[in-house]
Coordinates of C-alpha atoms in Angstrom, one line a residue:
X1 CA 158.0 122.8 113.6
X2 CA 158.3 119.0 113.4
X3 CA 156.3 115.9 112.6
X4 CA 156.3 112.1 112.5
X5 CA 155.3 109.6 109.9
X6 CA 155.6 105.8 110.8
X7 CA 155.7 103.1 108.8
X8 CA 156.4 98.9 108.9
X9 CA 160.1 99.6 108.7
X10 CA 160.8 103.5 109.0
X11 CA 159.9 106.5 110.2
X12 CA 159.9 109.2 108.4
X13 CA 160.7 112.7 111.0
X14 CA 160.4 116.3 109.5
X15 CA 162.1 119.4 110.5
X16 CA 161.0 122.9 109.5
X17 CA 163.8 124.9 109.5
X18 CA 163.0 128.9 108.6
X19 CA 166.0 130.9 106.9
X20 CA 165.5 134.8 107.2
X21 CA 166.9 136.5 104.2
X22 CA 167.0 140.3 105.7
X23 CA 168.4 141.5 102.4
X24 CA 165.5 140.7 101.1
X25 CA 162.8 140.6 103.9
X26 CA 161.5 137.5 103.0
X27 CA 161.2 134.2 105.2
X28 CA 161.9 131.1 103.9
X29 CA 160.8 127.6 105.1
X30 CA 162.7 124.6 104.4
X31 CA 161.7 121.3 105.2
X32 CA 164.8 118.3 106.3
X33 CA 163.5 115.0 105.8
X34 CA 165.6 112.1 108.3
X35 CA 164.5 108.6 107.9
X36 CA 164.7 105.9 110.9
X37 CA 165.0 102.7 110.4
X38 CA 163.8 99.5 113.3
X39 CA 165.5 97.0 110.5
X40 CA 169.3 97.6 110.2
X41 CA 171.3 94.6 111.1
X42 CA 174.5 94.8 113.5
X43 CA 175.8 92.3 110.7
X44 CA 177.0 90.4 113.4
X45 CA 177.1 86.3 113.0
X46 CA 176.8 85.8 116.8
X47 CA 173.5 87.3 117.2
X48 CA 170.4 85.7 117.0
X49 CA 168.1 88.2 116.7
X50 CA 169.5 90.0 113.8
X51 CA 170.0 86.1 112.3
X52 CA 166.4 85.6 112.6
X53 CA 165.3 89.0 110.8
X54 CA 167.5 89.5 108.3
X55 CA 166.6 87.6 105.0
X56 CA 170.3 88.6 103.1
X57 CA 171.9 86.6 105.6
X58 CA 175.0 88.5 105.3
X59 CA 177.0 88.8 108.1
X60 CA 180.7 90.0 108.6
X61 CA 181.6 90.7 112.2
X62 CA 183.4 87.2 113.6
X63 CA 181.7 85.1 116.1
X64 CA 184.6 83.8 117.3
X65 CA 185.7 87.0 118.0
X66 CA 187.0 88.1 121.8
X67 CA 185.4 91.3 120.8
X68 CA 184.5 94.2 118.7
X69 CA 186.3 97.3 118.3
X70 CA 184.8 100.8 118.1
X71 CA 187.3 103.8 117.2
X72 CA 185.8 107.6 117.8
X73 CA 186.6 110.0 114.7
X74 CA 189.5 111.8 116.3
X75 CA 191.0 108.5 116.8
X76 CA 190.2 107.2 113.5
X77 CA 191.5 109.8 111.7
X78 CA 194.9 110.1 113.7
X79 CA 195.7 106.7 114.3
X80 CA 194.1 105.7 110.3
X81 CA 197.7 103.5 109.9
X82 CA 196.8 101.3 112.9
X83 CA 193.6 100.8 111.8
X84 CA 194.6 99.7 108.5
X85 CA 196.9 96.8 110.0
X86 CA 195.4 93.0 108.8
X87 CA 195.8 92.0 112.7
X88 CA 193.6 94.9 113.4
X89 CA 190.1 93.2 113.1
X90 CA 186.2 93.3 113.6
X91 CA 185.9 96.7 113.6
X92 CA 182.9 99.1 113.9
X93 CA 182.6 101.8 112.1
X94 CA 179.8 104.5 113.0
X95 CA 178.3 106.6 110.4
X96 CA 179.2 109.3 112.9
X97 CA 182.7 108.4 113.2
X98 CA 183.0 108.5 109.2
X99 CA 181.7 111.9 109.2
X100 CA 184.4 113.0 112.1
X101 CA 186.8 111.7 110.1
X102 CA 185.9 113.8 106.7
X103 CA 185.4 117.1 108.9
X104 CA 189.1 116.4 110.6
X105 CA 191.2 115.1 107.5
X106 CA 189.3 115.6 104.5
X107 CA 188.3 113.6 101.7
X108 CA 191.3 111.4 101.2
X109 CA 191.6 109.8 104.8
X110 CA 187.6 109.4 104.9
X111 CA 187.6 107.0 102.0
X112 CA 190.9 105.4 103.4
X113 CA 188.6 104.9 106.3
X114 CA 185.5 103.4 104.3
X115 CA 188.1 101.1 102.2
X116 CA 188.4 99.4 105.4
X117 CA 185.3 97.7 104.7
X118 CA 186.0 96.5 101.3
X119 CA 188.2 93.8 102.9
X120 CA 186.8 90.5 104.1
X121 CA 189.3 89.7 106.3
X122 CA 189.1 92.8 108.3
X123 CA 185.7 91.8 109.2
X124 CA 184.6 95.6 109.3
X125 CA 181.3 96.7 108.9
X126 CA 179.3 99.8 108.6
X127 CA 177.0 100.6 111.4
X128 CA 173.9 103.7 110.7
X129 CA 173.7 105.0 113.5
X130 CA 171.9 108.4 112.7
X131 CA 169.3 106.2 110.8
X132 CA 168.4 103.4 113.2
X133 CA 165.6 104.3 115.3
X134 CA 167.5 103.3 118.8
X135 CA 170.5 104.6 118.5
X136 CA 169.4 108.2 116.8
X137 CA 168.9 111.2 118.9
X138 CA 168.7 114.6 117.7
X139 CA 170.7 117.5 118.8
X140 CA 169.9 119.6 121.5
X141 CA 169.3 123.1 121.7
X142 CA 172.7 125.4 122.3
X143 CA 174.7 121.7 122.2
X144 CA 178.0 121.5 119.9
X145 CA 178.9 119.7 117.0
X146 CA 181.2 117.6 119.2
X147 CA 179.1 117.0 121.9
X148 CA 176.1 115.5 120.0
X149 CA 178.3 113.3 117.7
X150 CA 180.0 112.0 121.3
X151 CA 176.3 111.2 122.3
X152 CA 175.6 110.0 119.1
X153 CA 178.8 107.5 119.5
X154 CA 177.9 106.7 122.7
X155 CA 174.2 105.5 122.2
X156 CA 175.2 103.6 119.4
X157 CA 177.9 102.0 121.4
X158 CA 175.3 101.2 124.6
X159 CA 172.8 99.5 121.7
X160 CA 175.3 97.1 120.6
X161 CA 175.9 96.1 123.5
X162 CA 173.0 95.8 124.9
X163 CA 171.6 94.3 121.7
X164 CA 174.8 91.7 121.3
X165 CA 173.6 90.5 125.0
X166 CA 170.2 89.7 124.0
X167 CA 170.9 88.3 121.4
X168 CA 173.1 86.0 123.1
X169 CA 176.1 86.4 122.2
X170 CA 178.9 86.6 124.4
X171 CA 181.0 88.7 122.3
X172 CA 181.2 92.6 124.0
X173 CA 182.2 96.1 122.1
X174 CA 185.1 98.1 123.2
X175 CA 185.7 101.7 122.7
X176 CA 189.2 103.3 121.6
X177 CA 189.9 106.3 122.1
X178 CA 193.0 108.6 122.3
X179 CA 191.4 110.7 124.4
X180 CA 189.2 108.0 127.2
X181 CA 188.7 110.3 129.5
X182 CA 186.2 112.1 127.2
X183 CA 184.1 109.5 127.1
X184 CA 183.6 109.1 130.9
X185 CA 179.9 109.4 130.4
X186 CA 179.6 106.1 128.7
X187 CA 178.5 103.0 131.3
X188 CA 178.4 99.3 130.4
X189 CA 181.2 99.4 127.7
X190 CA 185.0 99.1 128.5
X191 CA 187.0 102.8 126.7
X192 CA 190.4 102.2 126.4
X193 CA 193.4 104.2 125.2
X194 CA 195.1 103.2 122.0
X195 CA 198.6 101.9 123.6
X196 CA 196.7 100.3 126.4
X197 CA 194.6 98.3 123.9
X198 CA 197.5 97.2 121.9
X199 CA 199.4 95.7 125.0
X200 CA 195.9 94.1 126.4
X201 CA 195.0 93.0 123.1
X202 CA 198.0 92.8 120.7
X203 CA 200.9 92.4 122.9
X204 CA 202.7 90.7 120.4
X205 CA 202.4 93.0 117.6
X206 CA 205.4 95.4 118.3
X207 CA 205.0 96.9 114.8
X208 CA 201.6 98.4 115.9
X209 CA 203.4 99.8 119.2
X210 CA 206.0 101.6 116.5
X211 CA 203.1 103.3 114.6
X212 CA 201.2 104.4 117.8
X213 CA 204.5 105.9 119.1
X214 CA 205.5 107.6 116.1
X215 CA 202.1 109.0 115.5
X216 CA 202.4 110.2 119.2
X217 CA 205.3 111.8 118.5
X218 CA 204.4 114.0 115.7
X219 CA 201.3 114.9 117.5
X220 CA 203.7 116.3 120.1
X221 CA 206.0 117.8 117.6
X222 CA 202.9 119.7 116.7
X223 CA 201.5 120.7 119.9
X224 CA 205.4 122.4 120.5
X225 CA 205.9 124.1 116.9
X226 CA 201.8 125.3 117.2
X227 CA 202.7 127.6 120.5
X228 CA 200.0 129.1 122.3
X229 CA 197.2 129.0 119.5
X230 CA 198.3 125.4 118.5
X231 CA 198.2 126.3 115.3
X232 CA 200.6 123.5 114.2
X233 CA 203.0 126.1 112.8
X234 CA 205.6 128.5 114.4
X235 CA 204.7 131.2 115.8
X236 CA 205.3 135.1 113.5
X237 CA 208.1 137.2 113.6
X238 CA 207.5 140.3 115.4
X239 CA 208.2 143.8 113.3
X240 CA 210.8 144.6 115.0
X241 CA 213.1 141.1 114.3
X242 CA 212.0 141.2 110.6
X243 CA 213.5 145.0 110.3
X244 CA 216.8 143.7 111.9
X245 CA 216.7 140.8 110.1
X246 CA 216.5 142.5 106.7
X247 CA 219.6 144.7 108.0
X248 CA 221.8 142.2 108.9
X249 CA 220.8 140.3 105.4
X250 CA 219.4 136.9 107.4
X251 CA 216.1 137.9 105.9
X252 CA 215.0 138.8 102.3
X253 CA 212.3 140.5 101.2
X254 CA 210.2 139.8 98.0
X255 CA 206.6 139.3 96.0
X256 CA 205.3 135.5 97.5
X257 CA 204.0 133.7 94.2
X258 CA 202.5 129.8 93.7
X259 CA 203.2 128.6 90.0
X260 CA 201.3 126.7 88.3
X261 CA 202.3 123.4 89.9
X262 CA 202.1 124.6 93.5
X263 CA 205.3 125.4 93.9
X264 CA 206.0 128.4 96.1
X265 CA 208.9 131.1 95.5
X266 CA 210.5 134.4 96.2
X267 CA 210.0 136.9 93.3
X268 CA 212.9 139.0 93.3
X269 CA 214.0 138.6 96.9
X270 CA 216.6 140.8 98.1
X271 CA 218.7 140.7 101.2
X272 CA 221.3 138.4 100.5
X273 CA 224.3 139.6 99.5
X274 CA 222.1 142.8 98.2
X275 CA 221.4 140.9 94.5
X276 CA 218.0 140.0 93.4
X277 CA 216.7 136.5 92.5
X278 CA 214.1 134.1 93.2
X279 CA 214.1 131.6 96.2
X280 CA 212.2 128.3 95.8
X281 CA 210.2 127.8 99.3
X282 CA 209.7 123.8 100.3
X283 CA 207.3 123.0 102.5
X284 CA 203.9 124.0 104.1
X285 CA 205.1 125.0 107.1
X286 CA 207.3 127.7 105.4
X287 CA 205.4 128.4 103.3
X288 CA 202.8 129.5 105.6
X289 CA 205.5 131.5 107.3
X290 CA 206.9 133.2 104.5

């Protein structure tokens, strides 16, 4: 069950979501309170209409800007160094896309995502997507996660554009994206891939073509060591090699322990040279294999 309570500024929408405790038999009804907003700037100083409405006056995104640039999550969180470059400016940041990019990479790269706004030269602000009252939409029955935060990103994209126009400003958004062709979908807004934005935009800037094609090749270091499951690790060791392997003595055997300062080791491995001892293990990715 749902309902709507408007106001001057907001609207206030309820969900009743009921949570069936079979343990128990009982049903429980919990109410999720999401607030929309018709005031929220796009803190822009090249629009008029938001100039006219909002009383801080406060206003990041340049003017004289050729125009603004909107990362997805996946991007955001991959390409977080390119991002972070001073010549890398007038960004957008969705509250969507800050929430891909805590789901992806944790807790550390989302608030070296939202530092990115503490900068005044960067001119990047923080747009509320999921609380504006245009560029909300709620999630649709049997959708994904993915899916509604890629309509979510794409309405939001649509409004500032649309909303820049009106307000007449002549500066346009632009959507990167290391993936453009998921974004296909999106009309009126030019998506472009990360590379192909630097040389359109930054052609100069050779630095920022050594990060992206560094970053691209660890992502394709990864895909290769993840194997079929793109795990990001090497695939295991069937039975069969690890009892030849202990044989031959190119694989010990042992009790797998973590210290106190995360340190991974081999207890009493033995298989070497048929003598016991223990046999420090460096590195996640054998350490997951171990």
């Amino acid at each position: 069950a749902g309902t709507a309570m408007a106001t001057a500024n907001h609207n206030r929408v309820e969900k009743e979501v009921r949570l069936n405790y079979t343990r128990r038999r009982a049903n429980v009804s919990v109410v999720r309170e999401h607030y929309l907003r018709t005031d929220i700037s796009c803190k822009s100083s090249a629009c008029r209409l938001c100039t006219r409405t909002n009383t801080l006056n406060y206003f990041v995104l340049n003017s004289e800007a050729s125009h603004y640039l909107i990362p997805d999550g996946q991007t955001l969180a991959v390409f977080l160094e390119l991002f972070e470059s001073p010549v890398v400016t007038n960004l957008i940041l969705m509250e969507t896309t800050l929430a891909i990019v805590r789901s992806m990479s944790g807790r550390r790269s989302y608030l070296r995502a939202v530092s990115l706004l503490s900068s005044p030269l960067k001119h990047t602000v923080l747009f509320s997507n999921e609380h504006h009252m245009e560029t909300f939409t709620a999630r649709r029955e049997g959708e994904s996660q993915d899916e509604w935060q890629r309509r979510l990103l794409h309405k939001a994209t649509q409004w500032y554009a649309k909303h820049l126009k009106d307000g007449g400003s002549s500066v346009s958004p632009v959507l990167i994206s290391m993936n453009p062709e998921d974004h296909r979908e999106l009309e009126g807004v030019l998506v472009i891939g990360v590379m192909d934005y630097i040389e359109a935009f930054l052609p100069d800037e050779a630095g920022l073509k050594s990060i992206c094609q560094s970053i691209d090749t660890s992502l394709r270091d990864s895909d290769k060591k993840g194997g079929v499951g793109n795990s990001g690790f090497a695939d295991f060791i069937s039975q069969v090699e690890i009892e030849k392997g202990l044989s031959a003595h190119t694989l010990v055997q042992g009790c797998l322990c973590v210290n106190s300062h995360k340190q991974a080791y081999v207890k009493n491995a033995r298989g070497c040279g048929g003598t016991e001892r223990d046999i420090l293990i460096c590195g996640a990715e054998n350490r997951n294999r171990a």
